[in-house]
């Protein structure tokens, strides 16, 4: 039984959901991971208006599309981030409000609780997203960091998430942090620290996107094995390094897609991720949720890319073995 | 004629200069690049007290040590940085003052001007250092950057540096920015942008430290060629990547020397820098200034390391060729 | 003319041949390489019962499946191996008998002769298999080997094979040793030694399986060229190394498929074998026999994998060129 | 809108065009790049006989094949080459004439002018080809080169091409040199020198074939970016290195396809060219001309290879993106 | 304080100790790791004859050589190995006896207990050595292993070692197993299993020789970190892979030094071991025992090699850092 | 017994031999390989004037320098080369004469015979050199080569060398061709062909210079093994590849030392040659002649480089082992 393949809608939010759903249906996707921006999944309307909710779900159903998860990345980012003007561009006006950092963070936290409620109301048991980081700007320790500040940040994030996770647990919904630069957890070490700080809350897990590992020279298959019990959801995205001694791994403060960057996101199968190993790891840990294509490739038309990515993932998604291959060489009762 | 080999004193500022100078003399260094912290080079005392100045220079002379450059990294960092508590630990109290960011930046700028004056007073024509960056926290574009902000930052830094460079030029002293993460210029792309913003001021150049290039997968020899006319000073430091799929290139917010980091600084010759190529590039561009060992290695005793590094650099520093090797095969007048 | 693609049945011997043949037919295989275990090819019944033989061949024919070769690996292994309890599990009870090593070896040799007779009776001209090794346990020379013992082992194996090959030659059937660890011949050096010991017997050749070369860092295409006149049959199997400094190339005495192994067998096209080069080598030496998929992949469901492997091999199997590509640029009679 | 995929006919000139056109049509090509040898595009007949011209074009049209370019490689090579017996085999008898080098070069230059005229007469605006090199034999500087001779050769070639390009410009046809060993321009350095010598003639550009870059360890995608405004036409061909310490990169004076060569041409997708990067570069520079498969693979049957290459190129040719993928995350009016 | 550098005498046992000690003294070694074969350390004579013991220690003292450890590899190997004729060549006649395997194993175990007693009598607190393996011949699982047999082997070895370790603990001597192919523990996985089986006996640890890791593609520095509390002693030896597609990693049953082997032992610094990383790891875990050069290089004269290796190790052995290098940049009381 | 280390004087021919000999003596060389140009070894004067010969040898003796070989590269190159203006610059006027190619070749051949006679007169038994190539310009087969021409060239060269080798054999002197691009033999394949054409003349062998192999991706140690019985003399020179996707392996028709070249010659130990493997190969084949440093490095001052190279070679030149390292573990009479 192959896993469902879904399309994350966040990079298509300039299109009305109705129009995107029609495309996704034509391309053959099994479902959508709805972004909580554009008109794709409007948390406040879903909570306020039961008929809106019914219509939304009917729209998906009409196109034969399931929904296994929501993407609450933009609001989530504001919960623990140091707030600046960039957040204004990505937050709903009522969450941004007057832009006072503490207030923005609090309203973002409340909106994330509402996201859990809205998900539950629609029968969706999974929300993926970001939570930001109070210490991202301390990435490189110069001026020298006070590393107590670093350690306390994990505690601080855990404290801010605790009441949000309470709501998720009440609603029977899970929250998966996408491990990603600019988040408090972006690699093995930082993920371990965050999980230690949060403790064993069953609502909290990881949305594993291998594209964020490849450019850090990290092995996403090994990550899946190491954090097996926390992998709640999986993104299928790829990235490619182009290191020639003049393009740096840190990105040169250039926009994605600039020809002078040392790495970029690319459509799955066009980059450095070893997806064969990645599927083997997912099989090994028994992950049977969706493979959700988050389509980001600055050098490819997205309407060409989405079905190309879908075909790639379908070909790739082989099931695990139930038996050792050398077992049939042995007689039953020696 | 080999280049002078100096020791940058910044990592030894816990020792009084008198004590460090004696060691450097014993080890066989040609001189010191004096850090403007600890008691090594106290800008305000040098300016205020001519006899202090005389004593300082006499101290060096007694140990047979020259001084080709000062290191003004810590104060410089505060000029364009977003100020936080880390700067308090690295700035003189009178520069930190009440810690109000704008004031700190202004006092740091003034102190840098004084550094030029103090250098001139001592007959030292070169100050190396940092200038910080108002956009380091925007390294990874999420939430998505407004790239106009990025572009304007280079203009902003140039504007802040202009009056400082005026003083340098009046004093006949040059300022070399060390290209380095957390600075506005840390790779090929960002250095090009900064130089374009500053324009052709002869006082402004680069302190080239290859250790900052190796972990970014950048080629410091190619950088020397590309920015040949701006290379004012050279640090000899090394770094080593240890990428095994679990240790990331971004550093995991861990202190230098932690075993789980994906890269670290190491004593010259113990890491990834191709120093043979680096010397060839320096020869090609005609750099004849000091090779200044900035000794940083979390896994090696510094008193073992400094003379080891000196011996390494001495062996390495070969002169350029004055003649094509196949010229002697041709007769004079065919 | 593409080569026939067959499925080696050894890893499917838990299924009755009738059931496997139906599957293979559905998947589109051209034929089966029948294993001499399970009910796939029972040497004693074939020899004893002509009607059984007729039925077996009819079964294949009904499914449109050819048979170009038998796989006599398990019995063959016992001919020259040091016998232990593992052989009991893989040998027919009447070959194992009382388990006395010398007797087991002799009965295995007799059974291999019968395999040739049974093959001939069915019109099958090729038997592939193993012969074991009396010196595998001396792989690493500690305690230091007496290398005369090693040299004599090749003579000894040749002597044991000689009467068997006599029967093969009488029957007009060829025997191909699969070059493989645990065999007397497992790489270039050992294959050369074995062939030198056996001399030029036309019945004896090699079953070339590239998966056994990749994890030894050997080039199977170069092997095909070097031993061109001995390549009687080809397996299509793949292996993949996963060396991260903690997983060793020697396998750690772990079962295939364990996550801590440094290499594993995988479905063709999912591993390290350069199959493009491999096909070019087969074209160069004029090999036109079957490409027999021996399907072993501990991380993939075999019923997903077999047709995936078949499709991979079909795409791959391009014919050689009959003409230099730059010939058409020359006029006929200059 | 995908680019047209054409087949270069030069390696099929032993077949009459009528027969090749039928094959190309069956395989699904969009058109042919007609070689000016065999009966594919006979410059003199096209100029002399309008009805021949009409028939030729009708033949293509009947098979639904377009023609975007001619291939004038063989005659072009003689324009600046040092002439030897090899040219006799590849030139029409009337161009070779008595074989006197100067005369051959002049007649080749005239024939190239006629090629422009014939192309124009057929409504074809692009001629690709070679121009040879007077200094190829000086590739390795021993006996030591007089490098003034090298520099003058670029001027000399430019001078010889000038009157030819005059005709091309009169006819509204462009000439694209295929950057290639044995040509005056075969890599970044030599192409830059040639372009500098020729100056800004809009008729003169480059036919970019990545297979000639891979075996030189050159990056064809970077070449496309660097010479973006000169890329007039693109060949799709591949090459593969097989370097094992015994096979050299210089080719050992062996024919293509010999097993002891260190590299060889192979069908697209079977070699070292990173075609994904290559298409991204073509997208970036806005190249929208044909992707012309020049099929050369000494180890593959060409009738198997041509459709395989076509399918590979079709799968590969994705369009560029019109929008940043993170744009939909931002609200319209923040 | 640098570590003592010793020479393991096992490969010099053809020389009388008196002669070897004179050489080692001349070369500048700090001491010898005495092999328990040849006349270097004769366990039975040491126990039987106190005056012999006194003379032996006096001999070392006369040459200024310390002794931190004995090497009991040859007798140890027989404790758990499957006994064959090779053991006869490496065991004392009285341990070999009639060669009956069970008896040989028991006598070897008794001799190892005596080795502890003899060491204690001489004031030597460390014995290094091998213990053999009952399952080495099962390295490659064909015929398919019964993996219960594998698991039980670790228990079996632990049981055989327990009474030996009792004696070691009574005598206050430690036993360090050299992790090595042909031993029960030869990599990360197998060492972990053995340690789990033995449990926390403080007398039992590891003699870490990085040369056995390099050819297995294992990281000896990571091993030192992982098994930090068990590293009792360190060998300095190197190995080099020579993999060209024709020489295999498994060794081809060829003697060390044969030109067709895929790897070989070489003098320290001439191979693949990253000794810089290795010393950093030893520093990190606080290992301060001897660095014992086990000199094995089939391609180098041993009398040239031993002092070359000593010089290499002396240059390499740098002490750890006591302080963070960026600490001196911070003011004491911010 | 270490091999003598000599300096090839060809790149120093602008200095009088008297001056160079003094330097070489100071640096510590054991001898000189005298170039037959400049005033280093003037063949005609040596033959004409016995007192000149006596003086020359006395000069060497005064500086404690031996002479094991002459370098006749420049004249040798003209024997089989296609003659052009470059030869005029490197040949003595009387050999160049009127520059008519056939005459130049013949006079070069005669001069080479005289070189043998002059060597013999001085008691020097070895002449190294080049012989040129009639087919170097056919390196890349376009226009397509007639490969009969290639094959015949080896015969032609052999025929031209035969009478020269007759003289060498009469004089008891050997001639070693330096395998090198622009020579008829420059890699494994072409050397084999040349040796086959020449047949078993004991006077003819190889001067092995590993620097010419590294940039061709060839293994000079494997070459030494393969052509063991022909290695008469060894040069110590190094080369380094600098391939970044923009600098090509073919050299771009740029002078050595240009920054845009893809490879260059460098002082021994500064490049890609694995000299450890190379010495092992020389030890294995029993080569005990000189290691002659041919010093060519466009980026290093030659007076710094020559003693650096000498020190490198002295450190490197270890003797072979006379004994297996595991022999001392075995008792004498088991």
Short mmCIF file of N, CA and C in Angstrom, two decimals, chain F residues 160-218:
data_model
loop_
_atom_site.label_atom_id
_atom_site.label_comp_id
_atom_site.label_asym_id
_atom_site.label_seq_id
_atom_site.Cartn_x
_atom_site.Cartn_y
_atom_site.Cartn_z
N UNK F 160 63.72 4.96 -37.37
CA UNK F 160 64.67 6.06 -37.25
C UNK F 160 65.61 5.89 -36.06
N UNK F 161 65.11 5.22 -35.03
CA UNK F 161 65.95 5.05 -33.83
C UNK F 161 66.96 3.91 -33.97
N UNK F 162 66.67 2.94 -34.83
CA UNK F 162 67.50 1.75 -34.89
C UNK F 162 68.99 2.06 -35.09
N UNK F 163 69.35 2.85 -36.11
CA UNK F 163 70.79 3.10 -36.29
C UNK F 163 71.39 3.91 -35.13
N UNK F 164 70.59 4.73 -34.51
CA UNK F 164 71.10 5.47 -33.33
C UNK F 164 71.40 4.49 -32.21
N UNK F 165 70.46 3.58 -31.97
CA UNK F 165 70.66 2.61 -30.90
C UNK F 165 71.84 1.69 -31.20
N UNK F 166 72.10 1.45 -32.49
CA UNK F 166 73.30 0.68 -32.83
C UNK F 166 74.54 1.35 -32.25
N UNK F 167 74.63 2.66 -32.43
CA UNK F 167 75.79 3.38 -31.89
C UNK F 167 75.80 3.31 -30.36
N UNK F 168 74.63 3.52 -29.75
CA UNK F 168 74.58 3.43 -28.28
C UNK F 168 75.11 2.08 -27.81
N UNK F 169 74.70 1.05 -28.50
CA UNK F 169 75.12 -0.28 -28.05
C UNK F 169 76.61 -0.50 -28.27
N UNK F 170 77.11 0.03 -29.38
CA UNK F 170 78.57 -0.05 -29.58
C UNK F 170 79.32 0.66 -28.46
N UNK F 171 78.77 1.77 -28.03
CA UNK F 171 79.45 2.58 -27.02
C UNK F 171 79.17 2.13 -25.60
N UNK F 172 78.24 1.18 -25.43
CA UNK F 172 77.91 0.73 -24.06
C UNK F 172 77.14 1.77 -23.28
N UNK F 173 76.36 2.55 -23.99
CA UNK F 173 75.55 3.59 -23.35
C UNK F 173 74.08 3.26 -23.60
N UNK F 174 73.22 3.63 -22.64
CA UNK F 174 71.79 3.38 -22.79
C UNK F 174 71.06 4.69 -23.11
N UNK F 175 69.95 4.57 -23.83
CA UNK F 175 69.14 5.75 -24.10
C UNK F 175 67.76 5.57 -23.47
N UNK F 176 67.38 6.53 -22.62
CA UNK F 176 66.07 6.46 -21.95
C UNK F 176 65.17 7.57 -22.48
N UNK F 177 64.09 7.17 -23.11
CA UNK F 177 63.10 8.13 -23.57
C UNK F 177 62.27 8.60 -22.38
N UNK F 178 62.13 9.90 -22.24
CA UNK F 178 61.23 10.41 -21.21
C UNK F 178 59.81 10.38 -21.75
N UNK F 179 58.96 9.57 -21.13
CA UNK F 179 57.56 9.45 -21.56
C UNK F 179 56.87 10.76 -21.21
N UNK F 180 56.26 11.43 -22.20
CA UNK F 180 55.96 12.85 -22.07
C UNK F 180 55.05 13.25 -23.23
N UNK F 181 54.03 14.08 -22.99
CA UNK F 181 53.27 14.59 -24.12
C UNK F 181 54.21 15.26 -25.12
N UNK F 182 53.84 15.21 -26.37
CA UNK F 182 54.61 15.62 -27.55
C UNK F 182 55.61 14.55 -28.00
N UNK F 183 55.79 13.51 -27.17
CA UNK F 183 56.61 12.38 -27.61
C UNK F 183 55.71 11.31 -28.23
N UNK F 184 56.31 10.43 -28.99
CA UNK F 184 55.56 9.32 -29.57
C UNK F 184 54.94 8.45 -28.46
N UNK F 185 55.59 8.41 -27.29
CA UNK F 185 55.09 7.64 -26.14
C UNK F 185 54.84 8.59 -24.99
N UNK F 186 53.58 8.67 -24.55
CA UNK F 186 53.26 9.62 -23.47
C UNK F 186 52.35 9.03 -22.42
N UNK F 187 51.96 7.76 -22.59
CA UNK F 187 51.11 7.11 -21.58
C UNK F 187 51.30 5.60 -21.69
N UNK F 188 50.46 4.83 -21.01
CA UNK F 188 50.62 3.37 -21.02
C UNK F 188 50.49 2.80 -22.44
N UNK F 189 49.42 3.19 -23.10
CA UNK F 189 49.11 2.60 -24.41
C UNK F 189 50.21 2.90 -25.41
N UNK F 190 50.62 4.16 -25.49
CA UNK F 190 51.59 4.55 -26.51
C UNK F 190 52.99 4.03 -26.18
N UNK F 191 53.29 3.89 -24.91
CA UNK F 191 54.59 3.31 -24.54
C UNK F 191 54.64 1.84 -24.95
N UNK F 192 53.54 1.15 -24.69
CA UNK F 192 53.49 -0.27 -25.09
C UNK F 192 53.68 -0.41 -26.60
N UNK F 193 53.01 0.46 -27.34
CA UNK F 193 53.12 0.37 -28.81
C UNK F 193 54.55 0.65 -29.27
N UNK F 194 55.17 1.65 -28.69
CA UNK F 194 56.53 1.97 -29.10
C UNK F 194 57.48 0.83 -28.76
N UNK F 195 57.35 0.28 -27.56
CA UNK F 195 58.23 -0.82 -27.17
C UNK F 195 58.03 -2.02 -28.07
N UNK F 196 56.79 -2.29 -28.45
CA UNK F 196 56.54 -3.40 -29.37
C UNK F 196 57.21 -3.14 -30.72
N UNK F 197 57.18 -1.89 -31.15
CA UNK F 197 57.78 -1.57 -32.45
C UNK F 197 59.30 -1.68 -32.41
N UNK F 198 59.89 -1.26 -31.32
CA UNK F 198 61.35 -1.27 -31.21
C UNK F 198 61.88 -2.68 -30.93
N UNK F 199 61.08 -3.44 -30.22
CA UNK F 199 61.53 -4.79 -29.88
C UNK F 199 62.54 -4.76 -28.76
N UNK F 200 63.17 -5.89 -28.52
CA UNK F 200 63.97 -6.02 -27.30
C UNK F 200 65.41 -5.55 -27.53
N UNK F 201 65.57 -4.24 -27.59
CA UNK F 201 66.93 -3.70 -27.66
C UNK F 201 67.31 -3.28 -26.26
N UNK F 202 68.38 -3.83 -25.75
CA UNK F 202 68.66 -3.56 -24.33
C UNK F 202 69.11 -2.13 -24.09
N UNK F 203 69.53 -1.45 -25.15
CA UNK F 203 69.97 -0.07 -24.95
C UNK F 203 68.81 0.89 -24.75
N UNK F 204 67.61 0.47 -25.11
CA UNK F 204 66.50 1.41 -25.11
C UNK F 204 65.61 1.23 -23.89
N UNK F 205 65.36 2.31 -23.17
CA UNK F 205 64.52 2.23 -21.99
C UNK F 205 63.77 3.53 -21.77
N UNK F 206 63.36 3.71 -20.52
CA UNK F 206 62.47 4.82 -20.17
C UNK F 206 63.10 5.65 -19.08
N UNK F 207 62.98 6.98 -19.23
CA UNK F 207 63.25 7.90 -18.14
C UNK F 207 61.89 8.27 -17.56
N UNK F 208 61.60 7.82 -16.36
CA UNK F 208 60.25 7.95 -15.80
C UNK F 208 60.13 9.22 -14.97
N UNK F 209 59.28 10.13 -15.43
CA UNK F 209 59.04 11.39 -14.73
C UNK F 209 57.57 11.44 -14.34
N UNK F 210 57.26 11.30 -13.05
CA UNK F 210 55.85 11.15 -12.65
C UNK F 210 55.01 12.40 -12.91
N UNK F 211 55.64 13.54 -13.06
CA UNK F 211 54.85 14.76 -13.25
C UNK F 211 54.05 14.73 -14.55
N UNK F 212 54.51 13.98 -15.54
CA UNK F 212 53.79 13.92 -16.80
C UNK F 212 52.60 12.97 -16.73
N UNK F 213 52.55 12.18 -15.67
CA UNK F 213 51.46 11.23 -15.51
C UNK F 213 50.30 11.84 -14.72
N UNK F 214 50.64 12.63 -13.70
CA UNK F 214 49.59 13.12 -12.80
C UNK F 214 48.54 13.95 -13.53
N UNK F 215 48.93 14.82 -14.43
CA UNK F 215 47.93 15.67 -15.08
C UNK F 215 47.15 14.91 -16.15
N UNK F 216 47.65 13.75 -16.53
CA UNK F 216 46.90 12.88 -17.43
C UNK F 216 46.02 11.88 -16.65
N UNK F 217 45.98 11.99 -15.34
CA UNK F 217 45.23 11.07 -14.48
C UNK F 217 45.79 9.65 -14.57
N UNK F 218 47.09 9.54 -14.78
CA UNK F 218 47.75 8.25 -14.87
C UNK F 218 48.54 7.99 -13.59
#
